[in-house]
């Protein structure tokens, strides 16, 4: 995001070292993905407010690199497609956590072996703790109460080591 102080910096695994990290594979040309980003932003803020140190990262598909697509992923728009600004004239972000642009040279999607709408949760040591594929056994459709709860519970399990289902006596 051009407005972030880190814009233009090279990011490597050291940026995410020592924290639980959620990686999502999304495409900015996809309205569903843009909606997922909004819900992910809410979840990220909730977890931060609860005192959890967790990173969220979205990797935009290399064929969704057009600036117009990225603007749709980054910023809020009204029903007519106009970008929304606050009372001070600042653009309202949809996605305040890092959004990275994949390229054919970087091939982040290929390295993950994933597909659009997949989620990966890495533990503090950088090891893959959970892979949640789109359409898998666990719903991660964040626009639904169940999908939102499933992803948040998975993150809390990796963050705390406690399965929320076990705590609930399930």
PDB file of C-alpha atoms in Angstrom:
ATOM      1  CA  UNK A   1       0.000   0.000   0.000  1.00  0.00           C
ATOM      2  CA  UNK A   2       1.537   3.321  -1.073  1.00  0.00           C
ATOM      3  CA  UNK A   3       0.386   5.090   2.127  1.00  0.00           C
ATOM      4  CA  UNK A   4       2.163   2.640   4.447  1.00  0.00           C
ATOM      5  CA  UNK A   5       5.604   3.649   5.771  1.00  0.00           C
ATOM      6  CA  UNK A   6       6.932   0.285   4.586  1.00  0.00           C
ATOM      7  CA  UNK A   7       5.850   0.851   0.962  1.00  0.00           C
ATOM      8  CA  UNK A   8       8.616   0.012  -1.479  1.00  0.00           C
ATOM      9  CA  UNK A   9      10.619  -2.001   1.038  1.00  0.00           C
ATOM     10  CA  UNK A  10      11.636  -5.578   0.363  1.00  0.00           C
ATOM     11  CA  UNK A  11       9.846  -8.000   2.622  1.00  0.00           C
ATOM     12  CA  UNK A  12      11.274 -11.321   3.565  1.00  0.00           C
ATOM     13  CA  UNK A  13      10.492 -13.968   6.089  1.00  0.00           C
ATOM     14  CA  UNK A  14      12.344 -11.973   8.767  1.00  0.00           C
ATOM     15  CA  UNK A  15       9.436  -9.506   8.779  1.00  0.00           C
ATOM     16  CA  UNK A  16       7.138 -12.284   9.929  1.00  0.00           C
ATOM     17  CA  UNK A  17       9.617 -14.067  12.186  1.00  0.00           C
ATOM     18  CA  UNK A  18       8.449 -14.723  15.713  1.00  0.00           C
ATOM     19  CA  UNK A  19       4.749 -14.159  15.065  1.00  0.00           C
ATOM     20  CA  UNK A  20       1.834 -16.274  13.975  1.00  0.00           C
ATOM     21  CA  UNK A  21       1.046 -15.279  10.394  1.00  0.00           C
ATOM     22  CA  UNK A  22      -2.080 -15.737   8.307  1.00  0.00           C
ATOM     23  CA  UNK A  23      -1.379 -15.742   4.570  1.00  0.00           C
ATOM     24  CA  UNK A  24      -4.291 -15.490   2.149  1.00  0.00           C
ATOM     25  CA  UNK A  25      -4.145 -15.970  -1.597  1.00  0.00           C
ATOM     26  CA  UNK A  26      -6.554 -13.557  -3.224  1.00  0.00           C
ATOM     27  CA  UNK A  27      -7.055 -11.835  -6.562  1.00  0.00           C
ATOM     28  CA  UNK A  28      -8.032  -8.180  -6.570  1.00  0.00           C
ATOM     29  CA  UNK A  29     -10.175  -8.652  -9.690  1.00  0.00           C
ATOM     30  CA  UNK A  30     -12.433 -10.925  -7.601  1.00  0.00           C
ATOM     31  CA  UNK A  31     -15.281  -9.202  -5.721  1.00  0.00           C
ATOM     32  CA  UNK A  32     -15.399 -12.143  -3.274  1.00  0.00           C
ATOM     33  CA  UNK A  33     -11.691 -11.631  -2.458  1.00  0.00           C
ATOM     34  CA  UNK A  34     -12.199  -7.927  -1.883  1.00  0.00           C
ATOM     35  CA  UNK A  35     -15.007  -8.789   0.520  1.00  0.00           C
ATOM     36  CA  UNK A  36     -12.756 -11.328   2.272  1.00  0.00           C
ATOM     37  CA  UNK A  37     -10.130  -8.577   2.734  1.00  0.00           C
ATOM     38  CA  UNK A  38     -12.671  -6.419   4.548  1.00  0.00           C
ATOM     39  CA  UNK A  39     -13.542  -9.250   6.957  1.00  0.00           C
ATOM     40  CA  UNK A  40      -9.865 -10.149   7.415  1.00  0.00           C
ATOM     41  CA  UNK A  41      -9.137  -6.551   8.344  1.00  0.00           C
ATOM     42  CA  UNK A  42     -11.856  -6.669  10.996  1.00  0.00           C
ATOM     43  CA  UNK A  43     -10.511  -9.950  12.388  1.00  0.00           C
ATOM     44  CA  UNK A  44      -6.928  -8.667  12.424  1.00  0.00           C
ATOM     45  CA  UNK A  45      -8.004  -5.580  14.380  1.00  0.00           C
ATOM     46  CA  UNK A  46     -10.015  -7.730  16.833  1.00  0.00           C
ATOM     47  CA  UNK A  47      -7.034  -9.985  17.511  1.00  0.00           C
ATOM     48  CA  UNK A  48      -4.676  -7.006  17.895  1.00  0.00           C
ATOM     49  CA  UNK A  49      -7.122  -5.350  20.327  1.00  0.00           C
ATOM     50  CA  UNK A  50      -7.269  -8.603  22.328  1.00  0.00           C
ATOM     51  CA  UNK A  51      -3.492  -8.447  22.749  1.00  0.00           C
ATOM     52  CA  UNK A  52      -2.474 -11.086  20.225  1.00  0.00           C
ATOM     53  CA  UNK A  53       0.600 -10.492  18.107  1.00  0.00           C
ATOM     54  CA  UNK A  54      -0.427 -11.842  14.732  1.00  0.00           C
ATOM     55  CA  UNK A  55       0.415 -10.863  11.173  1.00  0.00           C
ATOM     56  CA  UNK A  56      -2.022 -10.950   8.272  1.00  0.00           C
ATOM     57  CA  UNK A  57      -0.720 -10.936   4.717  1.00  0.00           C
ATOM     58  CA  UNK A  58      -2.624 -11.129   1.445  1.00  0.00           C
ATOM     59  CA  UNK A  59      -0.774 -12.090  -1.710  1.00  0.00           C
ATOM     60  CA  UNK A  60      -2.519 -10.686  -4.770  1.00  0.00           C
ATOM     61  CA  UNK A  61      -2.451 -12.975  -7.814  1.00  0.00           C
ATOM     62  CA  UNK A  62       0.042 -11.934 -10.456  1.00  0.00           C
ATOM     63  CA  UNK A  63      -2.717 -11.586 -13.083  1.00  0.00           C
ATOM     64  CA  UNK A  64      -4.500  -9.083 -10.812  1.00  0.00           C
ATOM     65  CA  UNK A  65      -1.639  -6.595 -10.798  1.00  0.00           C
ATOM     66  CA  UNK A  66      -3.486  -3.779 -12.545  1.00  0.00           C
ATOM     67  CA  UNK A  67      -3.617  -0.650 -10.346  1.00  0.00           C
ATOM     68  CA  UNK A  68      -7.396  -0.428 -10.699  1.00  0.00           C
ATOM     69  CA  UNK A  69      -7.753  -3.947  -9.277  1.00  0.00           C
ATOM     70  CA  UNK A  70      -5.384  -3.204  -6.407  1.00  0.00           C
ATOM     71  CA  UNK A  71      -7.311  -0.024  -5.581  1.00  0.00           C
ATOM     72  CA  UNK A  72     -10.477  -2.121  -5.261  1.00  0.00           C
ATOM     73  CA  UNK A  73      -8.668  -4.430  -2.813  1.00  0.00           C
ATOM     74  CA  UNK A  74      -7.073  -1.617  -0.829  1.00  0.00           C
ATOM     75  CA  UNK A  75      -9.806   1.006  -0.565  1.00  0.00           C
ATOM     76  CA  UNK A  76     -13.496   1.200   0.232  1.00  0.00           C
ATOM     77  CA  UNK A  77     -15.887   2.040  -2.638  1.00  0.00           C
ATOM     78  CA  UNK A  78     -19.574   2.926  -2.696  1.00  0.00           C
ATOM     79  CA  UNK A  79     -22.249   1.036  -4.661  1.00  0.00           C
ATOM     80  CA  UNK A  80     -21.488   3.083  -7.774  1.00  0.00           C
ATOM     81  CA  UNK A  81     -17.772   2.190  -7.644  1.00  0.00           C
ATOM     82  CA  UNK A  82     -16.539   5.545  -6.354  1.00  0.00           C
ATOM     83  CA  UNK A  83     -13.736   5.500  -3.824  1.00  0.00           C
ATOM     84  CA  UNK A  84     -14.859   6.582  -0.335  1.00  0.00           C
ATOM     85  CA  UNK A  85     -13.011   9.261   1.659  1.00  0.00           C
ATOM     86  CA  UNK A  86     -13.290  10.286   5.306  1.00  0.00           C
ATOM     87  CA  UNK A  87     -14.196  13.794   6.510  1.00  0.00           C
ATOM     88  CA  UNK A  88     -10.541  14.853   6.167  1.00  0.00           C
ATOM     89  CA  UNK A  89     -10.339  13.696   2.561  1.00  0.00           C
ATOM     90  CA  UNK A  90      -8.277  10.588   3.292  1.00  0.00           C
ATOM     91  CA  UNK A  91      -9.045   7.368   1.457  1.00  0.00           C
ATOM     92  CA  UNK A  92     -10.692   4.759   3.670  1.00  0.00           C
ATOM     93  CA  UNK A  93      -8.723   1.531   3.621  1.00  0.00           C
ATOM     94  CA  UNK A  94     -10.417  -1.829   3.228  1.00  0.00           C
ATOM     95  CA  UNK A  95      -7.155  -3.638   3.861  1.00  0.00           C
ATOM     96  CA  UNK A  96      -4.785  -2.105   6.455  1.00  0.00           C
ATOM     97  CA  UNK A  97      -2.586  -5.187   6.850  1.00  0.00           C
ATOM     98  CA  UNK A  98       0.093  -5.861   4.182  1.00  0.00           C
ATOM     99  CA  UNK A  99      -1.077  -6.619   0.673  1.00  0.00           C
ATOM    100  CA  UNK A 100       1.694  -8.010  -1.502  1.00  0.00           C
ATOM    101  CA  UNK A 101       1.718  -8.243  -5.245  1.00  0.00           C
ATOM    102  CA  UNK A 102       2.820 -11.599  -6.626  1.00  0.00           C
ATOM    103  CA  UNK A 103       4.824 -11.587  -9.836  1.00  0.00           C
ATOM    104  CA  UNK A 104       5.837 -14.354 -12.227  1.00  0.00           C
ATOM    105  CA  UNK A 105       9.413 -13.931 -10.956  1.00  0.00           C
ATOM    106  CA  UNK A 106       8.458 -14.234  -7.267  1.00  0.00           C
ATOM    107  CA  UNK A 107       5.818 -16.943  -7.837  1.00  0.00           C
ATOM    108  CA  UNK A 108       4.545 -16.867  -4.243  1.00  0.00           C
ATOM    109  CA  UNK A 109       1.309 -18.598  -5.226  1.00  0.00           C
ATOM    110  CA  UNK A 110       3.251 -21.363  -6.962  1.00  0.00           C
ATOM    111  CA  UNK A 111       5.562 -21.801  -3.951  1.00  0.00           C
ATOM    112  CA  UNK A 112       2.511 -22.257  -1.740  1.00  0.00           C
ATOM    113  CA  UNK A 113       0.938 -24.648  -4.229  1.00  0.00           C
ATOM    114  CA  UNK A 114      -2.334 -22.959  -3.497  1.00  0.00           C
ATOM    115  CA  UNK A 115      -5.375 -21.551  -5.160  1.00  0.00           C
ATOM    116  CA  UNK A 116      -7.480 -18.433  -4.896  1.00  0.00           C
ATOM    117  CA  UNK A 117      -9.164 -18.083  -1.498  1.00  0.00           C
ATOM    118  CA  UNK A 118      -6.778 -20.465   0.306  1.00  0.00           C
ATOM    119  CA  UNK A 119      -5.477 -19.607   3.789  1.00  0.00           C
ATOM    120  CA  UNK A 120      -2.215 -20.668   5.418  1.00  0.00           C
ATOM    121  CA  UNK A 121      -1.444 -20.200   9.101  1.00  0.00           C
ATOM    122  CA  UNK A 122       2.222 -20.261  10.066  1.00  0.00           C
ATOM    123  CA  UNK A 123       3.415 -20.569  13.669  1.00  0.00           C
ATOM    124  CA  UNK A 124       6.013 -18.344  15.364  1.00  0.00           C
ATOM    125  CA  UNK A 125       8.827 -20.520  14.001  1.00  0.00           C
ATOM    126  CA  UNK A 126       7.627 -20.099  10.424  1.00  0.00           C
ATOM    127  CA  UNK A 127       6.326 -23.658  10.142  1.00  0.00           C
ATOM    128  CA  UNK A 128       3.010 -24.248   8.429  1.00  0.00           C
ATOM    129  CA  UNK A 129       0.545 -24.972  11.230  1.00  0.00           C
ATOM    130  CA  UNK A 130      -2.674 -25.141   9.202  1.00  0.00           C
ATOM    131  CA  UNK A 131      -3.630 -25.124   5.562  1.00  0.00           C
ATOM    132  CA  UNK A 132      -7.246 -24.160   4.940  1.00  0.00           C
ATOM    133  CA  UNK A 133      -8.089 -24.583   1.259  1.00  0.00           C
ATOM    134  CA  UNK A 134     -11.099 -22.892  -0.254  1.00  0.00           C
ATOM    135  CA  UNK A 135     -13.900 -25.408  -0.464  1.00  0.00           C
ATOM    136  CA  UNK A 136     -12.197 -27.674   2.082  1.00  0.00           C
ATOM    137  CA  UNK A 137     -13.755 -29.441   5.052  1.00  0.00           C
ATOM    138  CA  UNK A 138     -13.644 -26.264   7.139  1.00  0.00           C
ATOM    139  CA  UNK A 139     -15.566 -23.285   5.790  1.00  0.00           C
ATOM    140  CA  UNK A 140     -13.507 -20.095   5.718  1.00  0.00           C
ATOM    141  CA  UNK A 141     -16.045 -17.959   3.889  1.00  0.00           C
ATOM    142  CA  UNK A 142     -15.585 -14.900   6.063  1.00  0.00           C
ATOM    143  CA  UNK A 143     -18.871 -13.281   5.062  1.00  0.00           C
ATOM    144  CA  UNK A 144     -20.637 -15.994   7.069  1.00  0.00           C
ATOM    145  CA  UNK A 145     -20.688 -16.250  10.847  1.00  0.00           C
ATOM    146  CA  UNK A 146     -19.507 -19.865  10.646  1.00  0.00           C
ATOM    147  CA  UNK A 147     -16.626 -19.188   8.263  1.00  0.00           C
ATOM    148  CA  UNK A 148     -15.448 -16.152  10.243  1.00  0.00           C
ATOM    149  CA  UNK A 149     -15.604 -18.120  13.484  1.00  0.00           C
ATOM    150  CA  UNK A 150     -13.751 -21.085  11.941  1.00  0.00           C
ATOM    151  CA  UNK A 151     -10.827 -18.990  10.738  1.00  0.00           C
ATOM    152  CA  UNK A 152     -10.611 -16.997  13.964  1.00  0.00           C
ATOM    153  CA  UNK A 153     -10.728 -20.215  16.024  1.00  0.00           C
ATOM    154  CA  UNK A 154      -7.954 -21.725  13.894  1.00  0.00           C
ATOM    155  CA  UNK A 155      -5.813 -18.643  14.475  1.00  0.00           C
ATOM    156  CA  UNK A 156      -6.507 -18.699  18.218  1.00  0.00           C
ATOM    157  CA  UNK A 157      -5.552 -22.370  18.338  1.00  0.00           C
ATOM    158  CA  UNK A 158      -2.173 -21.603  16.740  1.00  0.00           C
ATOM    159  CA  UNK A 159      -1.714 -18.466  18.875  1.00  0.00           C
ATOM    160  CA  UNK A 160      -2.543 -20.099  22.210  1.00  0.00           C
ATOM    161  CA  UNK A 161      -2.043 -23.813  21.647  1.00  0.00           C
ATOM    162  CA  UNK A 162      -5.569 -24.361  22.954  1.00  0.00           C
ATOM    163  CA  UNK A 163      -8.255 -25.717  20.665  1.00  0.00           C
ATOM    164  CA  UNK A 164     -11.354 -23.526  21.245  1.00  0.00           C
ATOM    165  CA  UNK A 165     -13.554 -26.593  20.659  1.00  0.00           C
ATOM    166  CA  UNK A 166     -11.826 -28.330  23.593  1.00  0.00           C
ATOM    167  CA  UNK A 167     -12.439 -25.342  25.844  1.00  0.00           C
ATOM    168  CA  UNK A 168     -16.119 -25.353  24.891  1.00  0.00           C
ATOM    169  CA  UNK A 169     -16.336 -29.011  25.909  1.00  0.00           C
ATOM    170  CA  UNK A 170     -17.037 -30.199  22.384  1.00  0.00           C
TER     171      UNK A 170
END
